[in-house]
XYZ file of C-alpha atoms in Angstrom:
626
model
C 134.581 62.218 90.769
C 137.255 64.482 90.235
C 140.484 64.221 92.469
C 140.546 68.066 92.325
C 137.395 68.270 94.758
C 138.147 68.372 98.608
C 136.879 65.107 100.813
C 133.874 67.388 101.758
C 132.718 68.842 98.587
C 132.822 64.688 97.508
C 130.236 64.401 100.562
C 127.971 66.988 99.825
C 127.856 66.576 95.955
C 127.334 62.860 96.581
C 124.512 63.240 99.743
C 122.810 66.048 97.390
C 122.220 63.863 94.567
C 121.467 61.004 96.801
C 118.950 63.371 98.319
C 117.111 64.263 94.895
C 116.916 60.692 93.960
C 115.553 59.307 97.130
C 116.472 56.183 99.302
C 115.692 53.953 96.392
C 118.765 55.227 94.263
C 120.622 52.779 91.727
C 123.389 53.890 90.087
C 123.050 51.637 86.945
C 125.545 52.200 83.595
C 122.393 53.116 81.567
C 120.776 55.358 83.610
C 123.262 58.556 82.661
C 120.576 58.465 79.042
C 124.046 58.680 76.860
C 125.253 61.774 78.318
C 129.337 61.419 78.202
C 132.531 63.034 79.672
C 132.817 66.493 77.776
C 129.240 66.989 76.680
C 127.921 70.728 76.926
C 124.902 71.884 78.757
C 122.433 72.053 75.749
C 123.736 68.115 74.567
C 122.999 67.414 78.430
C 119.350 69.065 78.342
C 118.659 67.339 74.667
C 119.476 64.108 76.286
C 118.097 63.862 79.441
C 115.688 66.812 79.791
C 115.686 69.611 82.787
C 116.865 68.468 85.783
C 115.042 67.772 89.170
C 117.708 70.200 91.027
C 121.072 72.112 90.798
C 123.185 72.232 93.458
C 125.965 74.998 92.531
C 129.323 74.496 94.711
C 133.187 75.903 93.917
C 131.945 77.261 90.534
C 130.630 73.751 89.358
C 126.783 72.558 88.980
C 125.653 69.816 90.121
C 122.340 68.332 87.711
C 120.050 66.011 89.783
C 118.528 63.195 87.693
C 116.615 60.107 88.806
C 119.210 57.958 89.666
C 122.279 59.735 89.206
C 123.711 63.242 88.872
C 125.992 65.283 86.515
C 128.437 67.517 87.094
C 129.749 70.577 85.086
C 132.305 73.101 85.166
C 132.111 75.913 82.716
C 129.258 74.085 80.958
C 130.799 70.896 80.390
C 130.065 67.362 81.534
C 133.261 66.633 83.618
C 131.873 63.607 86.060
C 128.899 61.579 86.150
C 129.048 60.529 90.153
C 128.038 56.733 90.424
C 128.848 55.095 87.547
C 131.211 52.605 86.841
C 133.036 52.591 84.817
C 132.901 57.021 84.038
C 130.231 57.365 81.061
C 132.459 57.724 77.903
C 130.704 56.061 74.622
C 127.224 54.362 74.912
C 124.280 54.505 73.258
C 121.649 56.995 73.943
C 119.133 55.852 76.515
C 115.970 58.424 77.805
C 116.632 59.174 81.443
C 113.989 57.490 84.052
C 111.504 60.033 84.380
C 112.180 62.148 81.470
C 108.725 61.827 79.632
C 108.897 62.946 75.803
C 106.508 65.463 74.737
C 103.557 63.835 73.880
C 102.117 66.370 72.082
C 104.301 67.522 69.443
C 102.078 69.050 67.406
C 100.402 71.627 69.951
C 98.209 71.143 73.311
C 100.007 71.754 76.554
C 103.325 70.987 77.193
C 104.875 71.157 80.534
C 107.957 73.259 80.126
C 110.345 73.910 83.386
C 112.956 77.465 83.594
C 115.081 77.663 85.766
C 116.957 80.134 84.636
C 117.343 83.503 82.493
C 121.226 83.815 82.247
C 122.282 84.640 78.610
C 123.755 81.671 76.548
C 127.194 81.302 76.277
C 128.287 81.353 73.004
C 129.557 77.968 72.458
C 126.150 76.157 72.744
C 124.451 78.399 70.008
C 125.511 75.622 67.656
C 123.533 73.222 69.239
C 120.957 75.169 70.045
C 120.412 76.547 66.416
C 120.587 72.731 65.073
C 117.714 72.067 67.953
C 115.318 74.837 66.822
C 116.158 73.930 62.919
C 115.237 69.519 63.435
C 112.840 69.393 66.476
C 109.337 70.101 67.452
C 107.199 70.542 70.441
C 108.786 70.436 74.483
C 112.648 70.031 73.191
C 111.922 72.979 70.324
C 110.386 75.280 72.892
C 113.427 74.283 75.782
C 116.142 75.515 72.742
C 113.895 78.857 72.259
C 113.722 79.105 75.410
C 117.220 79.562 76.147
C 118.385 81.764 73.193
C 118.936 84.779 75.293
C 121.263 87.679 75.448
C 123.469 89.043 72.714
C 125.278 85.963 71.779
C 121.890 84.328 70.149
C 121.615 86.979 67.703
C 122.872 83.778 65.168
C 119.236 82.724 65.989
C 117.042 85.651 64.890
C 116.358 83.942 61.068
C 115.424 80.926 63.153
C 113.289 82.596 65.469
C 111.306 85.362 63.529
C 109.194 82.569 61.447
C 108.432 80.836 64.560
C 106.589 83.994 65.857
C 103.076 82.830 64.494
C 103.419 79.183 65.848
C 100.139 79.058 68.105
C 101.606 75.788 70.022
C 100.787 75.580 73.385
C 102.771 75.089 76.486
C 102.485 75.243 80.476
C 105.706 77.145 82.141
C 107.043 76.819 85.407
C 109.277 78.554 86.717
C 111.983 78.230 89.280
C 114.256 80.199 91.199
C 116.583 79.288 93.842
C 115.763 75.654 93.946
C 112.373 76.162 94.616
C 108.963 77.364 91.883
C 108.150 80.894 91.912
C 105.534 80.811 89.702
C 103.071 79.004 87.029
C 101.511 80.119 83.083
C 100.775 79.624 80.067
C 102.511 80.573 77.247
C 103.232 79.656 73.332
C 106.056 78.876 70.718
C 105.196 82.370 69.302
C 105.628 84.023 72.554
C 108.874 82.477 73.681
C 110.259 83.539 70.639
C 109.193 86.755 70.718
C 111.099 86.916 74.368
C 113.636 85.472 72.964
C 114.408 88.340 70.528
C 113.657 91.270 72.891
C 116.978 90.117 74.829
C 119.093 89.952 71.889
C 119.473 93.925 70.640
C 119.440 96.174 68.015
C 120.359 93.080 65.486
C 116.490 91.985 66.281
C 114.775 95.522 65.849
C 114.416 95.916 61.321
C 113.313 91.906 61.240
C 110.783 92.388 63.970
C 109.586 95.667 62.708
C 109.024 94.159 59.058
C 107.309 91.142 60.389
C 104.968 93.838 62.902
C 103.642 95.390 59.527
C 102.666 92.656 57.815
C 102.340 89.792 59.916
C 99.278 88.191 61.108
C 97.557 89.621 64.608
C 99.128 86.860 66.652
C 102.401 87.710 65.212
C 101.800 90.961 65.224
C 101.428 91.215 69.613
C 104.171 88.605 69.867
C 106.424 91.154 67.932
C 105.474 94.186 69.664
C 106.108 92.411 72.773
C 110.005 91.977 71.617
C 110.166 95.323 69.950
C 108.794 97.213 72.741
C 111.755 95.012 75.380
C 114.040 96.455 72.653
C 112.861 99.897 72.355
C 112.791 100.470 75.977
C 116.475 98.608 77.069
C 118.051 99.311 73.555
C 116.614 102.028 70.902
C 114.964 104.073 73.213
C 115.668 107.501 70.932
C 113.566 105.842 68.156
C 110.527 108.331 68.037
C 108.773 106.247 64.843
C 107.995 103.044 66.683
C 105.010 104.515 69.315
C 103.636 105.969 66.029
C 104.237 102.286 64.074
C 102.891 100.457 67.080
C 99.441 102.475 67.449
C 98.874 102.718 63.893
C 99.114 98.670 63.787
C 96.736 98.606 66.955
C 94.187 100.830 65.060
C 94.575 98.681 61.714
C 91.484 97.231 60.844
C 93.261 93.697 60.514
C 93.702 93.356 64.509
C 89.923 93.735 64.368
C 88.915 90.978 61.931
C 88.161 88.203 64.143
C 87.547 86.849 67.616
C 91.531 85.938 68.114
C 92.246 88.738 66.558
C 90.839 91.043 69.091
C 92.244 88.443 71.429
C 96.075 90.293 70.248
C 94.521 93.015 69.895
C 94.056 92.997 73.768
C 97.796 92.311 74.424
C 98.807 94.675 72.425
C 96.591 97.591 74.697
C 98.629 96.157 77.349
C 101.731 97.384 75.497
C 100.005 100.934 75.165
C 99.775 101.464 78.549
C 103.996 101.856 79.002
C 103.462 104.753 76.240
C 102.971 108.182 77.792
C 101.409 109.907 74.385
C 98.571 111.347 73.521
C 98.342 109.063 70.400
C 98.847 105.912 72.476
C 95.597 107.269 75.076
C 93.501 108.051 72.037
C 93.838 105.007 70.108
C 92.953 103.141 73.749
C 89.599 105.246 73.964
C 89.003 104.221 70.219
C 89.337 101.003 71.247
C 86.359 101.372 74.032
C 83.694 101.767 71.309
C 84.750 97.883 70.016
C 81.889 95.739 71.668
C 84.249 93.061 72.268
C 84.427 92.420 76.185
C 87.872 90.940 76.488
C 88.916 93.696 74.607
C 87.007 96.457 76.376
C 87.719 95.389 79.583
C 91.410 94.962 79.307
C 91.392 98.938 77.727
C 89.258 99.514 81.410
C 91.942 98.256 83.737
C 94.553 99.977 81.517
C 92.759 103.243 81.963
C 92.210 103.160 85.572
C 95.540 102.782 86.138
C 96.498 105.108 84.132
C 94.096 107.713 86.161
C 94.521 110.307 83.106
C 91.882 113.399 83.207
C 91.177 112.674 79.600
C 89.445 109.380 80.314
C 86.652 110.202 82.536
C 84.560 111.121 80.186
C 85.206 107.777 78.396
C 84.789 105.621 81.501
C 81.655 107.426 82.918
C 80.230 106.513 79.484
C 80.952 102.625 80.004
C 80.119 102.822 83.421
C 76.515 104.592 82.971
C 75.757 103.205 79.707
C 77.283 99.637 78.924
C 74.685 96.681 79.077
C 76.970 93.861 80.871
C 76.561 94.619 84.348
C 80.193 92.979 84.979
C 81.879 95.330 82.487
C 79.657 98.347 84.419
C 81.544 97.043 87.802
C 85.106 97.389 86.226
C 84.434 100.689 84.365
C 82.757 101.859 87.958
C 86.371 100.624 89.804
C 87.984 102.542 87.702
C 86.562 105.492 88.135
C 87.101 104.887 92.120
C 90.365 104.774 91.201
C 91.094 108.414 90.576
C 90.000 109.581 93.538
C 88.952 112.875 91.741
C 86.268 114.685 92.564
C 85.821 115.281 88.661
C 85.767 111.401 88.202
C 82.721 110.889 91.123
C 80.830 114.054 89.460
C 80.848 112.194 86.106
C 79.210 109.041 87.919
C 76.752 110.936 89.559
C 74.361 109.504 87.145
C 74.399 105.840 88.819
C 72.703 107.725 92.593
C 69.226 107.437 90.147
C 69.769 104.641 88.328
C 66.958 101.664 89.255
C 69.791 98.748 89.639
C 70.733 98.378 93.509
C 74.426 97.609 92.306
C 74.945 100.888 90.208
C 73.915 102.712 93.038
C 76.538 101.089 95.398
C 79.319 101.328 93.090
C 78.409 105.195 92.605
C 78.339 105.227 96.550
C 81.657 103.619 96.403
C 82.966 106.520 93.644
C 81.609 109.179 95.869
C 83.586 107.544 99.333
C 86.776 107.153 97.606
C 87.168 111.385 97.153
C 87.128 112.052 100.777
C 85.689 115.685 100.015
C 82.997 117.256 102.184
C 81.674 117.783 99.210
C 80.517 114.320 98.669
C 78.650 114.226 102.174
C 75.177 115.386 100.825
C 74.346 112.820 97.764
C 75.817 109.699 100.552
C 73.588 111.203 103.096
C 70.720 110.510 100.584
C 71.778 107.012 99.567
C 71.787 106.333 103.540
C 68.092 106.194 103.243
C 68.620 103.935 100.078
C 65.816 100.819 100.254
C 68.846 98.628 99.834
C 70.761 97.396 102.771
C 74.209 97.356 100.379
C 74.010 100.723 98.863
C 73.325 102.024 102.694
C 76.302 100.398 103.779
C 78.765 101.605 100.947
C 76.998 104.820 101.672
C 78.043 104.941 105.180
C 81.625 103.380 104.045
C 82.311 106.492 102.424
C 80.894 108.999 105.674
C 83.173 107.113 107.359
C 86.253 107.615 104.823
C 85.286 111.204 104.547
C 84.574 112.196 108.293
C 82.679 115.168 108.231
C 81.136 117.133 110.741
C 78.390 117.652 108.699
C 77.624 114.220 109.033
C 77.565 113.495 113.186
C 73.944 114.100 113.287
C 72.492 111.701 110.222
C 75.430 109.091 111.693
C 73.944 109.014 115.323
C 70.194 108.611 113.624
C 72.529 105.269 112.211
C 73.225 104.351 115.546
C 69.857 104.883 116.725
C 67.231 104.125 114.884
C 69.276 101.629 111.241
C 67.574 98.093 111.577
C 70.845 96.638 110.402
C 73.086 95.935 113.425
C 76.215 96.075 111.160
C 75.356 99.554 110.151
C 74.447 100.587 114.075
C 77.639 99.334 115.211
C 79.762 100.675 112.301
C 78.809 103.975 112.473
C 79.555 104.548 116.492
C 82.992 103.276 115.660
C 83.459 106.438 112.600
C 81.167 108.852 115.600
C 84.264 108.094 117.570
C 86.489 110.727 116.658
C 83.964 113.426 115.134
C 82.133 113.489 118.820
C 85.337 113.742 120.859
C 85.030 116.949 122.855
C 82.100 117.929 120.521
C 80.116 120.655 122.153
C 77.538 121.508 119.379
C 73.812 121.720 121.062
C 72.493 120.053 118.429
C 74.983 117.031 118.690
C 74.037 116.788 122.876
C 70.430 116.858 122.594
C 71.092 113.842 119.754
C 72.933 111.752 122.124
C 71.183 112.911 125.327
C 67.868 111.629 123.786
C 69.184 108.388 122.590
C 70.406 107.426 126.421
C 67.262 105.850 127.161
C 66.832 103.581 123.826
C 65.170 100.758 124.884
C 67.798 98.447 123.047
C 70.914 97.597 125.429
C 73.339 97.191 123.023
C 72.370 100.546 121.047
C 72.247 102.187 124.709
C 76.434 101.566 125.129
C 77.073 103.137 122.032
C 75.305 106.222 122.768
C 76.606 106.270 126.273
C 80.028 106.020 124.988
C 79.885 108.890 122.402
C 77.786 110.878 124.878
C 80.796 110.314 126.961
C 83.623 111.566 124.399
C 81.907 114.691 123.988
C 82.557 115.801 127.521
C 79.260 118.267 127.890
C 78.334 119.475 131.131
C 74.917 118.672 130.155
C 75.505 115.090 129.998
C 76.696 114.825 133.395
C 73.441 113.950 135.058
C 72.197 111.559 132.775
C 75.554 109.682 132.809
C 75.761 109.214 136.364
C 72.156 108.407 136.560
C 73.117 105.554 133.803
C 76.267 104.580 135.927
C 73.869 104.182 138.924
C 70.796 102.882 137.829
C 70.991 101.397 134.259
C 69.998 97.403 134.488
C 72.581 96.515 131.395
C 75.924 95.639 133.448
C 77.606 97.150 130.571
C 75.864 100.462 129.965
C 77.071 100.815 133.855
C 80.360 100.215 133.348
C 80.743 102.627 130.318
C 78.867 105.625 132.018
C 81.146 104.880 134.778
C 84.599 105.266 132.204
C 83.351 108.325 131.164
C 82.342 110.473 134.421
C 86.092 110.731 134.330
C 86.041 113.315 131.798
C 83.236 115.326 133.765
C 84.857 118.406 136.284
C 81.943 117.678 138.408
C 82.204 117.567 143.082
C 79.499 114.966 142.883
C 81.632 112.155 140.740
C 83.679 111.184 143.611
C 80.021 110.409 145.208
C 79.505 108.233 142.885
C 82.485 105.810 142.147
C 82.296 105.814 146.459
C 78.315 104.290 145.845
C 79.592 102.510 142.917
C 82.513 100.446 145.068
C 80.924 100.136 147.670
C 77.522 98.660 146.324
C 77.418 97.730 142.814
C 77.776 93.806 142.265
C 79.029 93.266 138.805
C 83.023 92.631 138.962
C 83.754 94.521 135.772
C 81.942 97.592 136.649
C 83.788 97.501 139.515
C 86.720 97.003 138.370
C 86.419 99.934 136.007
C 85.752 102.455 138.551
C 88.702 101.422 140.436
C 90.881 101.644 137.771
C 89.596 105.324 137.577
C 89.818 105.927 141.470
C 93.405 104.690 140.747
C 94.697 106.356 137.637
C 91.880 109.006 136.722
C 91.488 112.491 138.070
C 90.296 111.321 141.471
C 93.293 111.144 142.437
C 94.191 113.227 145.104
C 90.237 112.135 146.691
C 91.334 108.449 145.906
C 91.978 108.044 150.107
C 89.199 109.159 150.681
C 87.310 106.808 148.745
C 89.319 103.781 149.537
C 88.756 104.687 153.254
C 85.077 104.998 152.428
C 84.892 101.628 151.246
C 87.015 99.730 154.794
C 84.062 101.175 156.608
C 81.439 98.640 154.927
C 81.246 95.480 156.126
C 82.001 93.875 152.248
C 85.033 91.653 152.462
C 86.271 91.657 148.635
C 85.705 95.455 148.421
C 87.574 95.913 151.522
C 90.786 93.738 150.702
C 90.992 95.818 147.433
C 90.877 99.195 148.952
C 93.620 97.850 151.588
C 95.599 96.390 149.084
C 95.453 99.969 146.913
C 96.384 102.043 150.701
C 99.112 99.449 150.864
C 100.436 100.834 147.518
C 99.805 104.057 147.367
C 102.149 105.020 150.226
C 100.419 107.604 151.306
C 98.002 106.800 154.333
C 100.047 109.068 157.105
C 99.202 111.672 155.329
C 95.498 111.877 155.393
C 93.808 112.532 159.366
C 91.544 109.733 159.437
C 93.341 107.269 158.082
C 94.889 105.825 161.830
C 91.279 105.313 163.130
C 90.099 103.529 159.599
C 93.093 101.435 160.168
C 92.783 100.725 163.838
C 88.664 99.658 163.336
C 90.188 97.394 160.509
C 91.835 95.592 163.174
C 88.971 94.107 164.236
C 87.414 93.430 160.336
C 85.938 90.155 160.483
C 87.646 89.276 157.206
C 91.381 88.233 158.174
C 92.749 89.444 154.630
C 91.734 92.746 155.822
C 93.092 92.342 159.315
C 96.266 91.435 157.822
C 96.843 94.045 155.332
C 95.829 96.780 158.114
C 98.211 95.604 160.417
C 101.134 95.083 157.847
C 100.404 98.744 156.888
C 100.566 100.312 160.366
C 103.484 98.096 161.162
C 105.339 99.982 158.532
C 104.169 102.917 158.431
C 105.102 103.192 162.278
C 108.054 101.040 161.999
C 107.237 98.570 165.177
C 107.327 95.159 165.149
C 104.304 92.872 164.558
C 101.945 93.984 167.443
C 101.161 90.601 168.534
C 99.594 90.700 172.573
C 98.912 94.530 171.862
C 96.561 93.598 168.871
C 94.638 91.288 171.430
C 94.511 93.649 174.026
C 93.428 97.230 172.330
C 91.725 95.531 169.605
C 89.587 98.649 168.105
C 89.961 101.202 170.245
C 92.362 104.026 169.232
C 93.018 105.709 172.065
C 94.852 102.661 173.136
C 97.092 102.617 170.284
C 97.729 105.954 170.364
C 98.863 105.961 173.839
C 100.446 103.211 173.692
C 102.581 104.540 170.557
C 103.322 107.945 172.200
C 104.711 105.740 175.610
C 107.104 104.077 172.823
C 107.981 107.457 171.417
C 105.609 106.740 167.473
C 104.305 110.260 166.383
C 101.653 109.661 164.158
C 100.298 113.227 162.245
């Protein structure tokens, strides 16, 4: 190791290789695969293959290997850590887990990147000698990293290799760890290779994109297009070139053919020209289904006005179902009332599934205008068109929809679609004073299903009509569903009615389910009974019901309030006496402070209930109570 590297950068370059190699590390002389002092990157990569890690410190690299690391500075071998003595001459040995391609002449190869930085210009020699006498993985790892301006030495090399069909797998690695796994070939990592590399690549790639074969021809346009876009941009001949190839009848001939023919539709899609949309409707009337669908997705996401008619076409008249689906989702797409008008066909059609996906067009407008044919596909014999049907209502929210929604609620078999559409009712009913709309949900308060009954009692409730009043509290009082209680009970909140207080009093002081309870008392406490809420709590010490009575003293206690409401000294007093001592206790601690005395102690025992006691026996010590 270098005597120019601090005690701690020693530590860490040494502990990170030991790291990648595992506790089992031995540094043996042959291990280093005949990599020597002074060898450059690509020599390092040609020996030993991609590394396991990099570790970059102080403007050196650190390669981990099985066994042993290398380190570089400027991209040159200057220490092989662990050996003894320093590599210098030896014979070249493969690295321990460095596996030769074993597939030279095509099938998948694994090949690793980790990295895109262009190549310096002082391993092009290498490189070009690696791409001229090798095949397979090590051909495809020097292609691989001819990028930038300085490979441009490489473009004779690289333009034949275009066609080469030989497959590999890519992963790919950033920042020590894999981003991502493909698929790729020779042809295409040349053809990236050249679309880095400038205007020095653009006449040998256009002369191989007009006569080369339809594999060559999409690799090509993949490079010329990276170099018309980041280089030759004012070039106004090559969108022309590039859609007259894609119309040429050779990109047609065959199965693969069509295959690049697909690719280079992808390509098309970057081009904002009329020429480049035409040629991809052209390309619709190809029954190829690779090819078709690839031109669907393009157009869908293109969401031009000029394609409707083209995708209505595959969507209402193409005989795979599949290809239907994608021409249908990309019609939802738009989001245009023109593009849902165009699929009106599919509401007719006998196939459940075209009728859903046209439900599915019609939902993603969100125009009232698109309420009427969904309110007919709500009555659809199948259970998945209904629901897509009442996924759009939903998306749309409509008044003109409440009253078909809340037959949903009522009266749909499917407890999906019940449930569903209270939840869109939620904000269309709010405050919702429509006669119509009332007698709906007034009528559907005694449907005989419980579950059906709380979501009509709840968007009864929203609406806030007078009407409703009655029927509510009758619910709240009388219902035998815990939960149809408890709602009617939430609601009465909203009601400006003198008889409500009535009935949270009734409700405290008699109903037996805890949560209804506890619902009215969070009204009582935070709704508009308010100022009556002493009244009510005072209500409730009179019964004889221990649990109801600690919460009501526990709420006096809090509110603060008791001395100022007449009957609240003689409620307390009579509490005295509660047979419950939680009750006891929290009477006396409130009319200890409230009258600022001590605890009463012999008093209490004495006077017990009776308040004229008390009260003369607080006027003797001087307490004015109002």
């Amino acid at each position: 190791m270098p005597k120019s590297m601090t005690g701690t950068g020693r530590v860490l370059v040494l502990c990170a290789a030991w790291l990648a190699a595992g506790p089992g590390m031995v540094c043996a002389e042959d291990d280093a695969g005949g990599v020597k002092i002074g060898d450059r990157a690509p020599a390092v990569l040609e020996k030993l293959g991609e590394p396991s890690g990099r570790l970059s410190m102080g403007g050196r690299q650190t390669w981990m290997y099985s066994g042993f690391s290398v380190i570089l500075e400027d991209g040159q071998v200057v220490d092989v850590p662990g050996l003894s003595p320093p590599v210098t001459e030896r014979a070249a040995v493969p690295a321990a887990g460095f596996r030769r391609p074993r597939n030279p002449a095509g099938g998948e190869l694994n090949l690793e990147r980790r990295s895109e930085a262009p190549v310096d210009a002082r391993d092009m020699p290498v490189l070009m000698e690696m791409i001229r006498t090798r095949r397979g993985l090590e051909l495809a790892r020097a292609v691989d990293r001819c990028i930038g301006p300085e490979a441009v030495p490489a473009i004779p090399l690289l333009i034949p290799l275009l066609g080469d069909t030989t497959g590999f797998t890519v992963t790919t690695y950033m920042g020590g760890g894999k981003i991502s796994e493909g698929t790729t070939t020779m042809g295409q990592l040349a053809a990236d290779a050249l679309g880095t590399m400038g205007l020095p690549a653009w006449h040998p790639c256009v002369e191989r994109l007009r006569q080369g074969t339809p594999f060559e021809r999409a690799n090509v346009a993949v490079a010329l297009m990276r170099l018309w876009k980041n280089f030759n941009a004012t070039d106004r001949s090559f969108p022309t070139l590039l859609v007259e190839v894609f119309r040429s009848p050779v990109m047609e001939a065959d199965k693969p053919a069509l295959q690049a023919k697909a690719r280079m539709a992808a390509l098309l899609e970057g081009m904002d020209s009329p020429e480049a949309l035409a040629a991809l409707h052209q390309a619709m009337s190809n029954p190829d289904v690779w090819l078709n669908d690839t031109v669907v997705r393009i157009l869908g996401r293109r969401r031009k006005a000029a394609s409707i008619p083209f995708l209505a076409k595959q969507f209402l008249g193409h005989a795979d179902a599949a290809f239907r689906e994608r021409a249908g989702e990309a019609l939802e797409a738009y989001k245009d009332p023109a593009a849902a008008r165009a699929a009106m066909g599919g509401l007719t059609r006998p196939e459940a599934e075209m009728r859903r996906i046209t439900a599915r067009i019609l939902g993603a407008v969100k125009e009232a205008s698109m309420v009427p044919p969904l309110l007919r596909l709500l009555r659809d014999r199948d259970l998945e068109v209904r629901r897509e049907a009442l996924r759009g209502l939903g998306r749309i929210e409509s008044p003109d929809s409440i009253l078909p929604l809340i037959e949903v609620v009522k009266d749909e078999p499917d407890e999906w679609m019940s449930q569903n559409a209270a939840s869109y009712l939620n904000g269309l009913v709010m405050t919702n004073r429509d006669p119509e709309v009332v007698q709906a949900l007034g009528s559907g308060l005694r449907h005989r299903d419980a579950k059906r009954r709380v979501r009509l009692t709840d968007l009864a409730g929203r609406t806030g009509a007078p009407e409703l009043y009655e029927p509510l509290a009758r619910l709240a009082r009388e219902d035998r569903e815990p939960e149809v209680r408890r709602t009617a009970m939430m609601h009465l909140d909203r009601f400006d009615d003198p008889g409500k207080a009535a009935v949270f009093l009734e409700c405290l002081a008699e109903e037996r389910d805890e949560r209804v309870r506890g619902t009215a008392m969070q009204v009582v406490k935070y709704g508009s009974l308010r100022d009556r809420q002493v009244e009510i709590l005072l209500g409730i010490l009179r019964g004889r019901d221990a649990d109801r009575a600690r919460e009501a003293a526990f709420i006096l206690d809090e509110l603060h309030r008791v001395n100022r409401h007449p009957e609240v000294l003689d409620v307390l007093i009579k509490t005295l006496t509660h047979e419950d001592a939680g009750v006891r206790e929290r009477a006396e601690s409130i009319l200890c402070r409230e009258a600022d005395i001590p605890r009463f102690g012999a008093q209490g025992k004495e006077f017990g209930g009776d308040p004229e006691k008390w009260r003369t026996w607080w006027r003797d010590h001087g307490i004015v109570w109002p």
